[in-house]
Amino acid sequence: QVQVVESGGGLVQPGDSLRLTCVASGFTFRNYAMSWYRQSPEKSREFLAAVTSFAGSTVYADSIEDRFTISRDNAKNTAYLQINNLQPEDTAVYYCGAAHEDYIDSVGENTPWNFWGQGTRVTVSS
């Protein structure tokens, strides 16, 4: 019943933009922090961003630039990742994670995420 489903990836050219979506069901979305990670064959899983459930605060990885923006719409049980000016090094499978904020110490890279989606693939190539 619990489900997290990513979508919005695809084959794009450098300089394009994408908005990835993460639709949640089977749990109370408004109580969960949400996150985005990515993984490619050349790199280990990389934390990108997270957004808290209650305060709506955002956390971004130190290594990424402001081309990435995480957001959420609790009315739609959906989290988003906007990526602007895509580059070849952004090619990866992008995953959405969820964690109940009542049972975690902090929201960020080391958060024990409860649920994961299947991922959506982003390929940036000319």
PDB file of N, CA, C and O in Angstrom, residues 26-56:
ATOM      1  N   GLY A  26      -0.398   5.885   0.563  1.00  0.00           N
ATOM      2  CA  GLY A  26      -0.363   4.853   1.580  1.00  0.00           C
ATOM      3  C   GLY A  26       0.174   5.291   2.930  1.00  0.00           C
ATOM      4  O   GLY A  26       0.275   4.465   3.838  1.00  0.00           O
ATOM      5  N   PHE A  27       0.517   6.547   3.086  1.00  0.00           N
ATOM      6  CA  PHE A  27       0.950   7.086   4.372  1.00  0.00           C
ATOM      7  C   PHE A  27       0.605   8.562   4.429  1.00  0.00           C
ATOM      8  O   PHE A  27       0.278   9.172   3.406  1.00  0.00           O
ATOM      9  N   THR A  28       0.698   9.123   5.626  1.00  0.00           N
ATOM     10  CA  THR A  28       0.325  10.512   5.826  1.00  0.00           C
ATOM     11  C   THR A  28       1.468  11.404   5.361  1.00  0.00           C
ATOM     12  O   THR A  28       2.420  11.658   6.100  1.00  0.00           O
ATOM     13  N   PHE A  29       1.354  11.876   4.156  1.00  0.00           N
ATOM     14  CA  PHE A  29       2.441  12.588   3.500  1.00  0.00           C
ATOM     15  C   PHE A  29       2.910  13.791   4.309  1.00  0.00           C
ATOM     16  O   PHE A  29       4.116  14.055   4.394  1.00  0.00           O
ATOM     17  N   ARG A  30       2.010  14.521   4.896  1.00  0.00           N
ATOM     18  CA  ARG A  30       2.351  15.771   5.585  1.00  0.00           C
ATOM     19  C   ARG A  30       3.226  15.545   6.814  1.00  0.00           C
ATOM     20  O   ARG A  30       3.800  16.513   7.330  1.00  0.00           O
ATOM     21  N   ASN A  31       3.328  14.307   7.310  1.00  0.00           N
ATOM     22  CA  ASN A  31       4.175  13.994   8.456  1.00  0.00           C
ATOM     23  C   ASN A  31       5.575  13.543   8.071  1.00  0.00           C
ATOM     24  O   ASN A  31       6.386  13.251   8.954  1.00  0.00           O
ATOM     25  N   TYR A  32       5.875  13.483   6.797  1.00  0.00           N
ATOM     26  CA  TYR A  32       7.128  12.925   6.314  1.00  0.00           C
ATOM     27  C   TYR A  32       7.989  13.979   5.643  1.00  0.00           C
ATOM     28  O   TYR A  32       7.513  14.769   4.818  1.00  0.00           O
ATOM     29  N   ALA A  33       9.262  13.964   6.019  1.00  0.00           N
ATOM     30  CA  ALA A  33      10.247  14.704   5.253  1.00  0.00           C
ATOM     31  C   ALA A  33      10.512  13.974   3.939  1.00  0.00           C
ATOM     32  O   ALA A  33      10.426  12.748   3.870  1.00  0.00           O
ATOM     33  N   MET A  34      10.834  14.727   2.915  1.00  0.00           N
ATOM     34  CA  MET A  34      11.074  14.153   1.600  1.00  0.00           C
ATOM     35  C   MET A  34      12.466  14.541   1.124  1.00  0.00           C
ATOM     36  O   MET A  34      13.006  15.578   1.507  1.00  0.00           O
ATOM     37  N   SER A  35      13.019  13.703   0.265  1.00  0.00           N
ATOM     38  CA  SER A  35      14.380  13.927  -0.195  1.00  0.00           C
ATOM     39  C   SER A  35      14.546  13.461  -1.631  1.00  0.00           C
ATOM     40  O   SER A  35      13.734  12.698  -2.156  1.00  0.00           O
ATOM     41  N   TRP A  36      15.632  13.926  -2.234  1.00  0.00           N
ATOM     42  CA  TRP A  36      16.049  13.462  -3.551  1.00  0.00           C
ATOM     43  C   TRP A  36      17.511  13.060  -3.509  1.00  0.00           C
ATOM     44  O   TRP A  36      18.355  13.775  -2.960  1.00  0.00           O
ATOM     45  N   TYR A  37      17.809  11.905  -4.088  1.00  0.00           N
ATOM     46  CA  TYR A  37      19.155  11.405  -4.286  1.00  0.00           C
ATOM     47  C   TYR A  37      19.326  11.043  -5.757  1.00  0.00           C
ATOM     48  O   TYR A  37      18.343  10.885  -6.489  1.00  0.00           O
ATOM     49  N   ARG A  38      20.561  10.880  -6.159  1.00  0.00           N
ATOM     50  CA  ARG A  38      20.816  10.360  -7.494  1.00  0.00           C
ATOM     51  C   ARG A  38      21.979   9.380  -7.448  1.00  0.00           C
ATOM     52  O   ARG A  38      22.827   9.424  -6.557  1.00  0.00           O
ATOM     53  N   GLN A  39      22.007   8.490  -8.425  1.00  0.00           N
ATOM     54  CA  GLN A  39      23.046   7.481  -8.489  1.00  0.00           C
ATOM     55  C   GLN A  39      23.355   7.153  -9.942  1.00  0.00           C
ATOM     56  O   GLN A  39      22.454   7.000 -10.764  1.00  0.00           O
ATOM     57  N   SER A  40      24.630   7.055 -10.242  1.00  0.00           N
ATOM     58  CA  SER A  40      25.098   6.700 -11.567  1.00  0.00           C
ATOM     59  C   SER A  40      26.163   5.624 -11.441  1.00  0.00           C
ATOM     60  O   SER A  40      26.728   5.429 -10.360  1.00  0.00           O
ATOM     61  N   PRO A  41      26.470   4.919 -12.530  1.00  0.00           N
ATOM     62  CA  PRO A  41      27.529   3.906 -12.450  1.00  0.00           C
ATOM     63  C   PRO A  41      28.879   4.470 -12.050  1.00  0.00           C
ATOM     64  O   PRO A  41      29.708   3.741 -11.494  1.00  0.00           O
ATOM     65  N   GLU A  42      29.115   5.746 -12.317  1.00  0.00           N
ATOM     66  CA  GLU A  42      30.404   6.351 -12.036  1.00  0.00           C
ATOM     67  C   GLU A  42      30.521   6.901 -10.619  1.00  0.00           C
ATOM     68  O   GLU A  42      31.629   7.210 -10.165  1.00  0.00           O
ATOM     69  N   LYS A  43      29.393   7.042  -9.922  1.00  0.00           N
ATOM     70  CA  LYS A  43      29.407   7.621  -8.587  1.00  0.00           C
ATOM     71  C   LYS A  43      28.514   6.813  -7.658  1.00  0.00           C
ATOM     72  O   LYS A  43      27.569   6.162  -8.083  1.00  0.00           O
ATOM     73  N   SER A  44      28.825   6.900  -6.368  1.00  0.00           N
ATOM     74  CA  SER A  44      27.951   6.318  -5.364  1.00  0.00           C
ATOM     75  C   SER A  44      26.704   7.190  -5.197  1.00  0.00           C
ATOM     76  O   SER A  44      26.614   8.282  -5.757  1.00  0.00           O
ATOM     77  N   ARG A  45      25.759   6.695  -4.428  1.00  0.00           N
ATOM     78  CA  ARG A  45      24.540   7.454  -4.204  1.00  0.00           C
ATOM     79  C   ARG A  45      24.859   8.822  -3.620  1.00  0.00           C
ATOM     80  O   ARG A  45      25.605   8.941  -2.643  1.00  0.00           O
ATOM     81  N   GLU A  46      24.283   9.839  -4.196  1.00  0.00           N
ATOM     82  CA  GLU A  46      24.598  11.213  -3.851  1.00  0.00           C
ATOM     83  C   GLU A  46      23.353  11.923  -3.346  1.00  0.00           C
ATOM     84  O   GLU A  46      22.339  12.003  -4.050  1.00  0.00           O
ATOM     85  N   PHE A  47      23.440  12.460  -2.141  1.00  0.00           N
ATOM     86  CA  PHE A  47      22.356  13.266  -1.600  1.00  0.00           C
ATOM     87  C   PHE A  47      22.285  14.591  -2.323  1.00  0.00           C
ATOM     88  O   PHE A  47      23.304  15.256  -2.539  1.00  0.00           O
ATOM     89  N   LEU A  48      21.073  14.995  -2.667  1.00  0.00           N
ATOM     90  CA  LEU A  48      20.867  16.249  -3.366  1.00  0.00           C
ATOM     91  C   LEU A  48      20.159  17.286  -2.502  1.00  0.00           C
ATOM     92  O   LEU A  48      20.661  18.401  -2.333  1.00  0.00           O
ATOM     93  N   ALA A  49      19.002  16.923  -1.971  1.00  0.00           N
ATOM     94  CA  ALA A  49      18.201  17.904  -1.258  1.00  0.00           C
ATOM     95  C   ALA A  49      17.135  17.209  -0.429  1.00  0.00           C
ATOM     96  O   ALA A  49      16.769  16.064  -0.683  1.00  0.00           O
ATOM     97  N   ALA A  50      16.621  17.924   0.561  1.00  0.00           N
ATOM     98  CA  ALA A  50      15.531  17.431   1.394  1.00  0.00           C
ATOM     99  C   ALA A  50      14.663  18.597   1.824  1.00  0.00           C
ATOM    100  O   ALA A  50      15.119  19.741   1.883  1.00  0.00           O
ATOM    101  N   VAL A  51      13.413  18.292   2.122  1.00  0.00           N
ATOM    102  CA  VAL A  51      12.477  19.292   2.623  1.00  0.00           C
ATOM    103  C   VAL A  51      11.751  18.693   3.813  1.00  0.00           C
ATOM    104  O   VAL A  51      11.298  17.548   3.769  1.00  0.00           O
ATOM    105  N   THR A  52      11.644  19.457   4.895  1.00  0.00           N
ATOM    106  CA  THR A  52      11.028  18.950   6.112  1.00  0.00           C
ATOM    107  C   THR A  52       9.514  18.917   5.982  1.00  0.00           C
ATOM    108  O   THR A  52       8.916  19.551   5.104  1.00  0.00           O
ATOM    109  N   SER A  53       8.886  18.188   6.891  1.00  0.00           N
ATOM    110  CA  SER A  53       7.439  18.039   6.859  1.00  0.00           C
ATOM    111  C   SER A  53       6.724  19.195   7.539  1.00  0.00           C
ATOM    112  O   SER A  53       5.781  19.763   6.982  1.00  0.00           O
ATOM    113  N   PHE A  54       7.147  19.556   8.741  1.00  0.00           N
ATOM    114  CA  PHE A  54       6.426  20.535   9.539  1.00  0.00           C
ATOM    115  C   PHE A  54       6.787  21.976   9.183  1.00  0.00           C
ATOM    116  O   PHE A  54       5.908  22.792   8.891  1.00  0.00           O
ATOM    117  N   ALA A  55       8.054  22.294   9.219  1.00  0.00           N
ATOM    118  CA  ALA A  55       8.485  23.660   8.974  1.00  0.00           C
ATOM    119  C   ALA A  55       8.637  23.976   7.491  1.00  0.00           C
ATOM    120  O   ALA A  55       8.638  25.152   7.122  1.00  0.00           O
ATOM    121  N   GLY A  56       8.777  22.962   6.668  1.00  0.00           N
ATOM    122  CA  GLY A  56       8.985  23.188   5.258  1.00  0.00           C
ATOM    123  C   GLY A  56      10.358  23.713   4.911  1.00  0.00           C
ATOM    124  O   GLY A  56      10.546  24.260   3.820  1.00  0.00           O
TER     125      GLY A  56
END
